[in-house]
Tab-separated table of C-alpha atoms and ligand atoms in Angstrom:
chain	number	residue	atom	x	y	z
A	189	UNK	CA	19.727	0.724	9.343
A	190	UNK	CA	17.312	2.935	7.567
A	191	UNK	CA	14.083	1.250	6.505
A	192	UNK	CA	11.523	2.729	3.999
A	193	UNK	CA	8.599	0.511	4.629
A	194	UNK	CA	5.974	1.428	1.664
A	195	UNK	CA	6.744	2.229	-1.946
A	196	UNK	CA	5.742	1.793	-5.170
A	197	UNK	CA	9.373	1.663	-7.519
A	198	UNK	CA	7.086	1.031	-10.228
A	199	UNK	CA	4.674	4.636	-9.757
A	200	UNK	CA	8.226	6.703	-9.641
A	201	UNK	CA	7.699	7.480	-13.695
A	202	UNK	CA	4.771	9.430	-11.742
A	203	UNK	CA	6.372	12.329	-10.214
A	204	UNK	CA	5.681	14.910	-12.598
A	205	UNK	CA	2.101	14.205	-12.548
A	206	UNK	CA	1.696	14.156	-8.219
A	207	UNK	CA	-0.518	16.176	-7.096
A	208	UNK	CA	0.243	20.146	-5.072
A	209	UNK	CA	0.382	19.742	-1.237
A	210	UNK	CA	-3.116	21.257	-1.207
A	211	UNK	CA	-4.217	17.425	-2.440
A	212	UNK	CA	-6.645	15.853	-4.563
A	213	UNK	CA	-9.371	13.527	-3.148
A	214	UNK	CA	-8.530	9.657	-3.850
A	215	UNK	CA	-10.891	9.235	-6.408
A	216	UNK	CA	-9.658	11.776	-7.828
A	217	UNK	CA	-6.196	10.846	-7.736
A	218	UNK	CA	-7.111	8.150	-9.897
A	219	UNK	CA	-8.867	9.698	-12.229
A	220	UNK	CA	-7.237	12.678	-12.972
A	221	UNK	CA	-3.122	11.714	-11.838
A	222	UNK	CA	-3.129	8.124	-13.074
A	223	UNK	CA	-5.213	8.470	-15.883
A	224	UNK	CA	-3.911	11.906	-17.371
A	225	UNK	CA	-0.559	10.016	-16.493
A	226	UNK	CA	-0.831	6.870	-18.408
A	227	UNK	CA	-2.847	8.994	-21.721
A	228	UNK	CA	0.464	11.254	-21.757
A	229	UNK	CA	2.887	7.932	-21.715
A	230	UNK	CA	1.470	6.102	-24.233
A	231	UNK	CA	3.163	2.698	-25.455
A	232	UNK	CA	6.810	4.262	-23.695
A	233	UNK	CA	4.781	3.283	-19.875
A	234	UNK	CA	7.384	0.441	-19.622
A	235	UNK	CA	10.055	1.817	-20.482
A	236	UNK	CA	8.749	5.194	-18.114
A	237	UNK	CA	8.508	2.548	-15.115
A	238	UNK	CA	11.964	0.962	-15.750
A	239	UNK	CA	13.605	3.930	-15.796
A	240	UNK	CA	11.956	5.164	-12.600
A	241	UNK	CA	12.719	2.176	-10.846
A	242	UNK	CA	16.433	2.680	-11.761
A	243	UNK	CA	16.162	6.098	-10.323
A	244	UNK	CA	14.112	5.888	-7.244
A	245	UNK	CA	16.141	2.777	-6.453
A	246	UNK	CA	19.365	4.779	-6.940
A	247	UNK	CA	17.596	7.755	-4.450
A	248	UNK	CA	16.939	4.846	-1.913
A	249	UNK	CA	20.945	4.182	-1.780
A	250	UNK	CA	22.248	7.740	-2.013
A	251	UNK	CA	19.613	8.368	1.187
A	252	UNK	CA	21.394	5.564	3.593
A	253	UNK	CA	18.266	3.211	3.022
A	254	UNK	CA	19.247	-0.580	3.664
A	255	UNK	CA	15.768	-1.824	3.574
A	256	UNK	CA	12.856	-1.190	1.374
A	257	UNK	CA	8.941	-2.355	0.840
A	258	UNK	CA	8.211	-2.425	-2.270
A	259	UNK	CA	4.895	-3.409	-4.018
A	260	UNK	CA	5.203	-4.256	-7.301
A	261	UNK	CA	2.069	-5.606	-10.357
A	262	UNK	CA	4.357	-5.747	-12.964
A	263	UNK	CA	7.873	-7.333	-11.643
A	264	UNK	CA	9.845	-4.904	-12.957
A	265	UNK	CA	11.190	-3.982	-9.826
A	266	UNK	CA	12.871	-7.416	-8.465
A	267	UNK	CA	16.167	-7.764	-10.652
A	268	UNK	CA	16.949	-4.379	-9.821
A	269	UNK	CA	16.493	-4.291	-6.068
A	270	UNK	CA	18.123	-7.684	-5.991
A	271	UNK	CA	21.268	-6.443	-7.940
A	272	UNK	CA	20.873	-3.292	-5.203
A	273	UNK	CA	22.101	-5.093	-2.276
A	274	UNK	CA	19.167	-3.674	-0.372
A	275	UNK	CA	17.109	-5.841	1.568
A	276	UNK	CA	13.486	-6.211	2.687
A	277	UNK	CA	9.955	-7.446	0.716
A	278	UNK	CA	8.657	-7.362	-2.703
A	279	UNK	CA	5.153	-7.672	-2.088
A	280	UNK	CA	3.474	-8.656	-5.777
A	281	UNK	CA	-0.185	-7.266	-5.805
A	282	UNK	CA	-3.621	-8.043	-6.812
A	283	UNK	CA	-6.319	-5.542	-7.100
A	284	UNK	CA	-9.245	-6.303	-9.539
A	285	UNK	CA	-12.374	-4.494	-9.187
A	286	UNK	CA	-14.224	-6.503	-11.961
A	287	UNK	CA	-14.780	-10.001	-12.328
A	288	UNK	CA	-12.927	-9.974	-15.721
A	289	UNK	CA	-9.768	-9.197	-14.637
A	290	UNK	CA	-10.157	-11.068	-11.040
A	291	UNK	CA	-8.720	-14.008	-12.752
A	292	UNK	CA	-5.949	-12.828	-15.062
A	293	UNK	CA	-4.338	-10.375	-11.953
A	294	UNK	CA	-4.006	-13.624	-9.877
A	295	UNK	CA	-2.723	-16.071	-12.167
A	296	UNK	CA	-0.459	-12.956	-12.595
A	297	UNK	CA	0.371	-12.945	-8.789
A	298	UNK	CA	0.856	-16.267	-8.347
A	299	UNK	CA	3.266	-16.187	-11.801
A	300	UNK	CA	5.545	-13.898	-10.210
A	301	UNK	CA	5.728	-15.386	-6.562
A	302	UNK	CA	6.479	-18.513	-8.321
A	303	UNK	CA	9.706	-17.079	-10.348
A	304	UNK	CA	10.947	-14.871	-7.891
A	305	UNK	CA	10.499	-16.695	-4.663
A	306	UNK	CA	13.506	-19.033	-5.508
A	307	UNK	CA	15.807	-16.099	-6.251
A	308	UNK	CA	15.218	-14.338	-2.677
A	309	UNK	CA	19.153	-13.087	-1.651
A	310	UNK	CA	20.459	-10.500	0.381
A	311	UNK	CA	17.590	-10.416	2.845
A	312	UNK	CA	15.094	-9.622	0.068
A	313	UNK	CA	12.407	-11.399	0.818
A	314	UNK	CA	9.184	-11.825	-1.511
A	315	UNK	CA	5.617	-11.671	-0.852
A	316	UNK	CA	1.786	-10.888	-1.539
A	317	UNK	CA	-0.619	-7.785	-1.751
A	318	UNK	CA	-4.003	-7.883	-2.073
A	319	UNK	CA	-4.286	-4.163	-3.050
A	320	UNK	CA	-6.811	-3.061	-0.386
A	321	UNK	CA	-10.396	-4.511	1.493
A	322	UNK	CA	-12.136	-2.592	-1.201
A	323	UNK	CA	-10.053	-3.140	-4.544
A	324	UNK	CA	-10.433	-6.784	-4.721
A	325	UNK	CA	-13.714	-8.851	-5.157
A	326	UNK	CA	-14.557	-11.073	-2.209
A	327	UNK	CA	-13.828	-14.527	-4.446
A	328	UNK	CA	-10.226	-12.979	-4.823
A	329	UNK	CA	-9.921	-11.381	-1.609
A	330	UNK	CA	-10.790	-14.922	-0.357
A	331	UNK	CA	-8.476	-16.996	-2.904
A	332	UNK	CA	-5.533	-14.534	-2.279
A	333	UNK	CA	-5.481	-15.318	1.494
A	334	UNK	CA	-5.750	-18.743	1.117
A	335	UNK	CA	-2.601	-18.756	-1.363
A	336	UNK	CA	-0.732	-16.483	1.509
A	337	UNK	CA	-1.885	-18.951	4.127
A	338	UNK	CA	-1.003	-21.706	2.062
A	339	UNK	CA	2.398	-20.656	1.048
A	340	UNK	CA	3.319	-18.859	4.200
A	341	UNK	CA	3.756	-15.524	2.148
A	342	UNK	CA	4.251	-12.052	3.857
A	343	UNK	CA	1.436	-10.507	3.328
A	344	UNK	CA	0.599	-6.392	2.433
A	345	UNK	CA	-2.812	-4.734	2.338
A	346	UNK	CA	-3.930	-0.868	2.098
A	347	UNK	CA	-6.167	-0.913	4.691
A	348	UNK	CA	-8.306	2.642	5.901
A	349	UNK	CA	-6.455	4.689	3.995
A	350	UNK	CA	-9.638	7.515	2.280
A	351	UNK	CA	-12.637	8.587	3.482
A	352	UNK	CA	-14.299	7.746	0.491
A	353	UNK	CA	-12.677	3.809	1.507
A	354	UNK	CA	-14.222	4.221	4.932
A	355	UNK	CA	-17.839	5.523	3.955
A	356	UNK	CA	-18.313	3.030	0.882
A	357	UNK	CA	-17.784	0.394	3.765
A	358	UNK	CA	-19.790	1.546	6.412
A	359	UNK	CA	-22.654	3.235	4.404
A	360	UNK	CA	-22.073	1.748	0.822
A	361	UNK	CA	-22.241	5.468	-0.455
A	362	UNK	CA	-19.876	7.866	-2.243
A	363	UNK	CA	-17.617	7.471	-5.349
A	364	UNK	CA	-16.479	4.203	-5.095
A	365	UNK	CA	-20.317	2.881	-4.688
A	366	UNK	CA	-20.801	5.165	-8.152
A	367	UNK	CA	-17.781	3.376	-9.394
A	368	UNK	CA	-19.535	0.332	-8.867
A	369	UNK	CA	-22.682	1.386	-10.315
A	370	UNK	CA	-21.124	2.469	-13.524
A	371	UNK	CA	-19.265	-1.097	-13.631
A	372	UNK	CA	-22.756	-2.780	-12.587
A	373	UNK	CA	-20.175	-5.024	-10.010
A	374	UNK	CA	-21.749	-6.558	-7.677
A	375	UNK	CA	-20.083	-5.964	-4.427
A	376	UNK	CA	-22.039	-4.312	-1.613
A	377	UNK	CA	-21.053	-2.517	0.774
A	378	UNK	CA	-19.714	-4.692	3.781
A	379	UNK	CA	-21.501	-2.388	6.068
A	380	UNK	CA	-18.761	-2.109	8.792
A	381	UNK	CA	-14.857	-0.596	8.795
A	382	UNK	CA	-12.257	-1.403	6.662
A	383	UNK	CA	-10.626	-2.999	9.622
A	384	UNK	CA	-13.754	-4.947	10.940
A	385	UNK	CA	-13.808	-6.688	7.166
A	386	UNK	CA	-10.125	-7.549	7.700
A	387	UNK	CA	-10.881	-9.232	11.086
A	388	UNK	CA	-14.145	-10.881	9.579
A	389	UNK	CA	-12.620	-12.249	6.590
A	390	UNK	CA	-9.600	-13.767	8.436
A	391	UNK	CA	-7.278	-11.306	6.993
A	392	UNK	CA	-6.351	-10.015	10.372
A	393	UNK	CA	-5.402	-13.171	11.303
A	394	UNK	CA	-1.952	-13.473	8.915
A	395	UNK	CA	-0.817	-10.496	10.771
A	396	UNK	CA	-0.591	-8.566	7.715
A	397	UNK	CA	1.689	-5.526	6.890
A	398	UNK	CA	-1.343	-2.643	7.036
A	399	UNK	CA	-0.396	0.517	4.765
A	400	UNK	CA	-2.121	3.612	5.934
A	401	UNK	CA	-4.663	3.017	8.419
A	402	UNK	CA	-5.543	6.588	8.961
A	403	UNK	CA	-9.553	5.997	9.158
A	404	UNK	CA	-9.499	4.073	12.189
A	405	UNK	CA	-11.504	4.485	15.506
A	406	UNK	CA	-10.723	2.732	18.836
A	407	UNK	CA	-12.190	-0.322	18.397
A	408	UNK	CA	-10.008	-0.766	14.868
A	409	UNK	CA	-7.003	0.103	16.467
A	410	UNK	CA	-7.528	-2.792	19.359
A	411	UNK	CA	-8.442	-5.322	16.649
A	412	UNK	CA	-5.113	-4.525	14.950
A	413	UNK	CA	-3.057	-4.538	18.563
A	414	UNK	CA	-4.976	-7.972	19.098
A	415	UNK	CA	-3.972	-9.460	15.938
A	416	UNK	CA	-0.643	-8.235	16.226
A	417	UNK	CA	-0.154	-6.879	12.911
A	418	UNK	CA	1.881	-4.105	12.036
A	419	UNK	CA	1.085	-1.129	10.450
A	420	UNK	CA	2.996	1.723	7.656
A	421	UNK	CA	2.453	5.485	8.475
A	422	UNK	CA	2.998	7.810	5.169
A	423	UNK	CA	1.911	11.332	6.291
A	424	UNK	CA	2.948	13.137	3.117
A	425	UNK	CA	0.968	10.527	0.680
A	426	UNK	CA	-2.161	11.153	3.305
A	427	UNK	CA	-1.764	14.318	2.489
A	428	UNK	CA	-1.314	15.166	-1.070
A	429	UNK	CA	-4.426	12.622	-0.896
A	430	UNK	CA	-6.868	14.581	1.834
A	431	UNK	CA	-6.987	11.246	3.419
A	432	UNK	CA	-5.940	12.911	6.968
A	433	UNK	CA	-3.908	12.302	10.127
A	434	UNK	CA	-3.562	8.164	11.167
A	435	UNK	CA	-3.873	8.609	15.499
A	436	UNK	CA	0.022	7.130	15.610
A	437	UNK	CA	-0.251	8.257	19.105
A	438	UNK	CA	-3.027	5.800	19.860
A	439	UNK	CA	-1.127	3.177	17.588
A	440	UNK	CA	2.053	3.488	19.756
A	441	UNK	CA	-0.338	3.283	23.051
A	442	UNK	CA	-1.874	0.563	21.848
A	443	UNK	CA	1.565	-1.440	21.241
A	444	UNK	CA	1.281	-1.962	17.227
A	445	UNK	CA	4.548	-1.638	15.379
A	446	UNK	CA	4.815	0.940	13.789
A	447	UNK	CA	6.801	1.580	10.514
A	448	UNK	CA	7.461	4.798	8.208
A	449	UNK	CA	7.070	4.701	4.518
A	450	UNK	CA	7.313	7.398	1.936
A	451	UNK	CA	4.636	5.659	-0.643
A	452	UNK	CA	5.044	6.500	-4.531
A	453	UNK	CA	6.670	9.576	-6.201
A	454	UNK	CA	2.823	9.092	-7.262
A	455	UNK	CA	1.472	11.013	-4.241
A	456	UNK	CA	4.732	11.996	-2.241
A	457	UNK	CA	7.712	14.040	-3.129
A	458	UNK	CA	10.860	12.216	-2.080
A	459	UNK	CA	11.717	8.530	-1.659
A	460	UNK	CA	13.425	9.598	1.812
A	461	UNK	CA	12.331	7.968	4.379
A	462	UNK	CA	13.957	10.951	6.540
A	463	UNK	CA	11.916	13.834	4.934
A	464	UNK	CA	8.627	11.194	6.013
A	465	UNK	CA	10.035	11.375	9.495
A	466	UNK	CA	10.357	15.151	9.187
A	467	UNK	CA	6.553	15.362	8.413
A	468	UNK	CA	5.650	13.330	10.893
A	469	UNK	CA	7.173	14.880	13.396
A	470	UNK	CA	5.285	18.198	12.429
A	471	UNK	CA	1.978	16.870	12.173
A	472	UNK	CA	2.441	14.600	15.504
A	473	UNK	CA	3.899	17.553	17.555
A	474	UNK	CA	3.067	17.456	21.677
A	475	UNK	CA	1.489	14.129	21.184
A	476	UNK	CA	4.631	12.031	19.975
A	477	UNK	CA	7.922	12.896	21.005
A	478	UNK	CA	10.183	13.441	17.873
A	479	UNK	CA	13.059	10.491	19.088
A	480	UNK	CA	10.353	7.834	19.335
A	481	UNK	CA	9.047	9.318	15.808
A	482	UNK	CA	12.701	8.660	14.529
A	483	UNK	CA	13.332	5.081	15.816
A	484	UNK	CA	10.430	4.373	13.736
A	485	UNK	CA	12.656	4.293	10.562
A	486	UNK	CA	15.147	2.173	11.697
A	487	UNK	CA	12.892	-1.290	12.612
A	488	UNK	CA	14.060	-4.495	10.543
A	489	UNK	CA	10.870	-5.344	8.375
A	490	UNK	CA	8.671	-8.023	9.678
B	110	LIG	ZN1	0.754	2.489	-1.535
């Protein structure tokens, strides 16, 4: 069993616009990769993202994968990985930074879930993301955990993943606070961690799947252990991103599980889950032994 624990099927059409291994910042990520990206695609985007669904999910099987976590805004992804044979979670996300689209990204959501939930096969399993702490207004940060609750849904959050994540939240400062300003959204900063707003809003408590979690101190990495929620470590995406090195050694101390992912063709450069290993095993040398490194891969999704 090989299990790649965070993708993004749907970003593989992005791989010839990812960024050197000397990185861009996040914001900058998303305003130079994503939107240079979509400007050159035009009106052939869906057709872009089937096709690199076909082929990342075709990269997953010739690579030994038997389990995959997907997120997915559009769907596009779920006949495909159901006619695959591979198992694991489709996690359908929400992320709306303004209240306009709050409303329209949910009812999409909750759409999808619907449909697809009643087709689960194979050990495919489907389930919600609410994009990250930051990327979704507190009305449908709240109203997305209540429909998880409610329905018992998996659950998926990027959680601590930039700096520029980790200062807007403690110091409500930095791009995504000009973002804001230049939106005029009102949504101050919560003035603690990512990880603090997690526990606070009751997030914590659904023992959610947490991608990233490199901007984390002690204190964060107890309230995760205490919640018991797993986490998804994706060096090569942290780096391509300057986001920096997650503490897996503290994670694996502290007793959180601890999964590999390879994230998107968007901000990584293979949909291996091996070549993530590799790279962790680099950037983790003398303070995680390689073989514990490598049994990472091979955990059955939660
Ligand atoms: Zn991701």
């Amino acid at each position: 069993m090989l299990v790649n624990a965070h993708t993004h099927l749907e970003q593989s059409w992005l791989a010839p616009y990812r960024p050197a291994v000397t990185g861009v910042t996040f914001s900058q990520w998303i305003t130079q990769t994503l939107d240079t990206a979509k400007r050159a695609v035009g009106d052939q985007r869906e057709t872009a993202i089937r096709a690199g669904i076909e082929a990342g999910i075709a990269t997953l099987l010739t690579t030994e994968t038997t389990s995959v976590g997907d997120i997915s805004s559009t769907g596009y992804s779920v006949e495909p990985l159901l006619e695959s044979g591979l198992g694991g979670i489709i996690w359908f996300e929400m992320i709306a930074t303004t209240p306009e689209k709050g409303e329209a990204k949910f009812a999409r959501a909750r759409a999808l879930v619907e449909r697809w939930r009643p087709h689960e096969r194979n050990g495919l399993r489907i389930g919600l993301s609410l994009h990250a702490p930051y990327s979704l207004l507190p009305d449908y940060w709240r109203r997305g955990l209540d429909y998880a609750r409610t329905e018992a849904l998996p659950l998926c959050i990027h959680a601590a993943e930039s700096a520029e994540e980790y200062e807007w939240f403690m110091h409500g400062t930095g791009p995504i606070s000009e973002r804001r300003r230049r939106d005029a959204v009102d949504f101050p900063s919560p003035r603690v961690s990512p990880i603090q707003y997690l526990e606070d809003t009751g997030a914590l408590a659904l023992r959610p799947l947490l991608i990233h979690t490199v901007q984390v101190d002690d204190a964060d990495i107890r309230r995760i252990a205490d919640s018991g929620s797993p986490v998804v470590h994706c060096p090569r995406s942290n780096l391509r991103l300057r986001c920096g090195r997650m503490p897996l050694e503290k994670f694996i101390a502290a007793g959180v599980p601890v999964y590999m992912g390879t994230d998107s063709l968007g901000s990584s450069p293979s949909l291996d889950v091996r070549d993530e290993v590799e790279s962790a095993v680099a950037l983790h040398w003398g303070r995680v032994a390689p073989e514990t490194i490598a049994d990472l891969a091979h955990k059955p999704l939660p």
